[in-house]
Amino acid sequence: FAQHSNGLLSRFHPLSVEELPLPGLIPGRGAMIVRYGRPEEPLILVMLHLALGLRTQKAQIAHLCDAIRSYRYVVFMGDFNCHAERLLQDTALGELDLSPLPVQMKSFPSWRPEKGLDHILVSRTLKVRNAGVICFPVSDHLPVAIDIALPDDYFPSSPES
């Protein structure tokens, strides 16, 4: 029996966290939509775990794109179960202004990473400072992470605020 999960560690307090079940024949796959920063123009983080089949992935991506289409700052990340470029070409993701990271991050399987199934796509309005795979095998996938830059006044000066 497969078990699926999404997680987030953050030093900033989010405006909201929404769990979103994804369409598909097998229940359990889902996404988290987390909003940060200014309520009028939030940074949107979408953490997801997509199905294995392309038809179901297309439905899941369309569902998520409908929820985030109007936002300027978006980070779309998680277990895509395929190459990000394929989804950017074959799904509603291609309609959003998102870019894959320039380097392929091999994160699967965690004990000997050979495949890049975990991806991070970012709005072209965001600057990626650093990205990589974290060598911390707590599941069959290694975590992926990025550091991004937003305008200087975007977040409060203190993480506790």
mmCIF file of C-alpha atoms in Angstrom:
data_model
loop_
_atom_site.group_PDB
_atom_site.id
_atom_site.type_symbol
_atom_site.label_atom_id
_atom_site.label_comp_id
_atom_site.label_asym_id
_atom_site.label_seq_id
_atom_site.Cartn_x
_atom_site.Cartn_y
_atom_site.Cartn_z
ATOM 1 C CA PHE A 1 0.000 0.000 0.000
ATOM 2 C CA ALA A 2 1.430 3.345 -1.059
ATOM 3 C CA GLN A 3 1.414 6.302 1.291
ATOM 4 C CA HIS A 4 1.633 9.852 -0.016
ATOM 5 C CA SER A 5 2.392 13.061 1.792
ATOM 6 C CA ASN A 6 3.482 16.652 1.310
ATOM 7 C CA GLY A 7 5.363 18.742 3.823
ATOM 8 C CA LEU A 8 6.791 22.189 4.331
ATOM 9 C CA LEU A 9 9.322 23.666 6.731
ATOM 10 C CA SER A 10 9.318 27.450 6.928
ATOM 11 C CA ARG A 11 10.679 30.123 9.198
ATOM 12 C CA PHE A 12 7.928 32.483 8.021
ATOM 13 C CA HIS A 13 4.337 32.270 9.201
ATOM 14 C CA PRO A 14 1.989 31.675 6.239
ATOM 15 C CA LEU A 15 -1.162 33.692 5.600
ATOM 16 C CA SER A 16 -2.994 30.426 4.904
ATOM 17 C CA VAL A 17 -2.459 26.717 4.276
ATOM 18 C CA GLU A 18 -4.979 24.841 2.158
ATOM 19 C CA GLU A 19 -5.018 21.098 1.585
ATOM 20 C CA LEU A 20 -6.394 20.223 -1.819
ATOM 21 C CA PRO A 21 -7.271 16.619 -2.737
ATOM 22 C CA LEU A 22 -6.352 15.899 -6.341
ATOM 23 C CA PRO A 23 -8.653 14.136 -8.800
ATOM 24 C CA GLY A 24 -7.861 10.532 -9.612
ATOM 25 C CA LEU A 25 -9.011 6.953 -9.303
ATOM 26 C CA ILE A 26 -6.852 6.214 -6.272
ATOM 27 C CA PRO A 27 -7.452 8.539 -3.303
ATOM 28 C CA GLY A 28 -4.600 9.942 -1.260
ATOM 29 C CA ARG A 29 -2.700 12.156 -3.661
ATOM 30 C CA GLY A 30 -3.025 15.814 -2.938
ATOM 31 C CA ALA A 31 -1.520 19.254 -2.842
ATOM 32 C CA MET A 32 -0.903 22.002 -0.337
ATOM 33 C CA ILE A 33 -1.394 25.609 -1.374
ATOM 34 C CA VAL A 34 0.409 27.952 1.008
ATOM 35 C CA ARG A 35 0.125 31.737 0.838
ATOM 36 C CA TYR A 36 2.808 34.057 2.228
ATOM 37 C CA GLY A 37 3.524 37.750 2.403
ATOM 38 C CA ARG A 38 1.073 40.435 1.414
ATOM 39 C CA PRO A 39 -2.604 39.422 1.266
ATOM 40 C CA GLU A 40 -3.120 41.620 -1.804
ATOM 41 C CA GLU A 41 -0.197 40.004 -3.689
ATOM 42 C CA PRO A 42 0.860 36.772 -1.964
ATOM 43 C CA LEU A 43 3.638 34.371 -2.750
ATOM 44 C CA ILE A 44 1.927 31.067 -3.591
ATOM 45 C CA LEU A 45 3.667 27.768 -2.861
ATOM 46 C CA VAL A 46 2.092 24.654 -4.316
ATOM 47 C CA MET A 47 3.438 21.373 -2.954
ATOM 48 C CA LEU A 48 2.078 18.328 -4.754
ATOM 49 C CA HIS A 49 2.287 14.626 -5.376
ATOM 50 C CA LEU A 50 0.997 13.741 -8.837
ATOM 51 C CA ALA A 51 -0.384 10.437 -10.087
ATOM 52 C CA LEU A 52 1.647 8.103 -12.280
ATOM 53 C CA GLY A 53 -0.457 8.273 -15.466
ATOM 54 C CA LEU A 54 -0.379 11.242 -17.867
ATOM 55 C CA ARG A 55 -4.177 11.459 -18.235
ATOM 56 C CA THR A 56 -4.670 11.752 -14.468
ATOM 57 C CA GLN A 57 -1.691 14.120 -14.174
ATOM 58 C CA LYS A 58 -3.318 16.411 -16.760
ATOM 59 C CA ALA A 59 -6.552 16.507 -14.728
ATOM 60 C CA GLN A 60 -4.639 17.151 -11.507
ATOM 61 C CA ILE A 61 -2.563 19.945 -13.073
ATOM 62 C CA ALA A 62 -5.682 21.582 -14.572
ATOM 63 C CA HIS A 63 -7.325 21.502 -11.132
ATOM 64 C CA LEU A 64 -4.295 23.199 -9.539
ATOM 65 C CA CYS A 65 -3.815 25.739 -12.332
ATOM 66 C CA ASP A 66 -7.407 26.900 -11.890
ATOM 67 C CA ALA A 67 -6.610 27.637 -8.229
ATOM 68 C CA ILE A 68 -3.419 29.663 -8.877
ATOM 69 C CA ARG A 69 -3.777 31.140 -12.368
ATOM 70 C CA SER A 70 -4.207 34.770 -11.247
ATOM 71 C CA TYR A 71 -1.150 35.015 -8.964
ATOM 72 C CA ARG A 72 2.087 36.767 -9.868
ATOM 73 C CA TYR A 73 4.516 34.955 -7.536
ATOM 74 C CA VAL A 74 4.201 31.156 -7.737
ATOM 75 C CA VAL A 75 6.437 28.235 -6.769
ATOM 76 C CA PHE A 76 5.128 24.856 -7.961
ATOM 77 C CA MET A 77 7.030 21.930 -6.455
ATOM 78 C CA GLY A 78 6.904 18.280 -5.514
ATOM 79 C CA ASP A 79 6.815 14.744 -6.857
ATOM 80 C CA PHE A 80 5.742 15.092 -10.486
ATOM 81 C CA ASN A 81 6.370 11.394 -11.261
ATOM 82 C CA CYS A 82 7.739 12.468 -14.652
ATOM 83 C CA HIS A 83 9.981 15.090 -16.224
ATOM 84 C CA ALA A 84 8.832 18.671 -15.667
ATOM 85 C CA GLU A 85 9.356 19.600 -19.316
ATOM 86 C CA ARG A 86 6.737 17.044 -20.384
ATOM 87 C CA LEU A 87 4.126 18.589 -18.106
ATOM 88 C CA LEU A 88 5.019 22.107 -19.253
ATOM 89 C CA GLN A 89 4.411 20.986 -22.851
ATOM 90 C CA ASP A 90 1.429 18.651 -22.429
ATOM 91 C CA THR A 91 -0.687 20.218 -19.644
ATOM 92 C CA ALA A 92 -2.204 23.492 -18.432
ATOM 93 C CA LEU A 93 1.133 24.281 -16.722
ATOM 94 C CA GLY A 94 2.344 25.549 -20.091
ATOM 95 C CA GLU A 95 -0.240 28.360 -19.875
ATOM 96 C CA LEU A 96 1.316 29.723 -16.675
ATOM 97 C CA ASP A 97 4.490 31.802 -16.654
ATOM 98 C CA LEU A 98 6.571 29.124 -14.886
ATOM 99 C CA SER A 99 10.122 28.000 -15.588
ATOM 100 C CA PRO A 100 11.871 24.799 -14.537
ATOM 101 C CA LEU A 101 15.176 25.090 -12.758
ATOM 102 C CA PRO A 102 18.096 25.021 -15.210
ATOM 103 C CA VAL A 103 19.663 21.981 -13.562
ATOM 104 C CA GLN A 104 18.096 18.515 -13.356
ATOM 105 C CA MET A 105 17.918 17.461 -9.708
ATOM 106 C CA LYS A 106 18.192 13.699 -9.243
ATOM 107 C CA SER A 107 16.222 12.741 -6.142
ATOM 108 C CA PHE A 108 14.822 9.248 -6.770
ATOM 109 C CA PRO A 109 15.385 6.694 -5.349
ATOM 110 C CA SER A 110 16.737 8.248 -2.180
ATOM 111 C CA TRP A 111 19.289 5.474 -1.596
ATOM 112 C CA ARG A 112 20.819 5.949 -5.098
ATOM 113 C CA PRO A 113 19.370 8.973 -6.886
ATOM 114 C CA GLU A 114 19.249 8.379 -10.633
ATOM 115 C CA LYS A 115 16.005 10.056 -11.732
ATOM 116 C CA GLY A 116 14.695 13.588 -11.558
ATOM 117 C CA LEU A 117 11.013 13.137 -10.663
ATOM 118 C CA ASP A 118 10.864 15.887 -8.033
ATOM 119 C CA HIS A 119 10.804 19.374 -9.499
ATOM 120 C CA ILE A 120 10.458 23.038 -8.698
ATOM 121 C CA LEU A 121 8.918 25.439 -11.193
ATOM 122 C CA VAL A 122 8.971 29.167 -10.457
ATOM 123 C CA SER A 123 7.298 32.264 -11.854
ATOM 124 C CA ARG A 124 9.583 34.300 -14.045
ATOM 125 C CA THR A 125 8.934 37.162 -11.602
ATOM 126 C CA LEU A 126 11.011 35.353 -8.955
ATOM 127 C CA LYS A 127 14.786 35.113 -8.783
ATOM 128 C CA VAL A 128 16.197 31.724 -7.745
ATOM 129 C CA ARG A 129 19.298 32.194 -5.608
ATOM 130 C CA ASN A 130 20.078 28.559 -4.909
ATOM 131 C CA ALA A 131 18.529 25.149 -5.572
ATOM 132 C CA GLY A 132 19.418 21.575 -4.814
ATOM 133 C CA VAL A 133 18.630 18.166 -3.454
ATOM 134 C CA ILE A 134 18.927 17.677 0.300
ATOM 135 C CA CYS A 135 20.646 14.435 1.268
ATOM 136 C CA PHE A 136 18.171 13.442 3.986
ATOM 137 C CA PRO A 137 16.543 10.122 3.085
ATOM 138 C CA VAL A 138 13.279 9.989 5.032
ATOM 139 C CA SER A 139 11.312 8.421 2.158
ATOM 140 C CA ASP A 140 11.958 6.939 -1.268
ATOM 141 C CA HIS A 141 12.525 10.495 -2.609
ATOM 142 C CA LEU A 142 15.089 13.015 -1.404
ATOM 143 C CA PRO A 143 13.731 16.502 -0.615
ATOM 144 C CA VAL A 144 14.382 19.333 -3.058
ATOM 145 C CA ALA A 145 14.786 22.945 -1.965
ATOM 146 C CA ILE A 146 15.259 26.454 -3.326
ATOM 147 C CA ASP A 147 16.094 29.918 -2.039
ATOM 148 C CA ILE A 148 14.222 32.673 -3.857
ATOM 149 C CA ALA A 149 14.387 36.456 -3.793
ATOM 150 C CA LEU A 150 11.370 38.735 -3.574
ATOM 151 C CA PRO A 151 11.301 42.537 -3.321
ATOM 152 C CA ASP A 152 13.072 43.783 -0.173
ATOM 153 C CA ASP A 153 9.882 44.980 1.514
ATOM 154 C CA TYR A 154 7.893 41.827 0.725
ATOM 155 C CA PHE A 155 8.272 40.052 4.095
ATOM 156 C CA PRO A 156 8.327 41.603 7.562
ATOM 157 C CA SER A 157 11.837 42.231 8.881
ATOM 158 C CA SER A 158 11.510 39.503 11.529
ATOM 159 C CA PRO A 159 10.514 35.847 10.874
ATOM 160 C CA GLU A 160 8.517 35.902 14.142
ATOM 161 C CA SER A 161 6.201 38.660 12.867
#
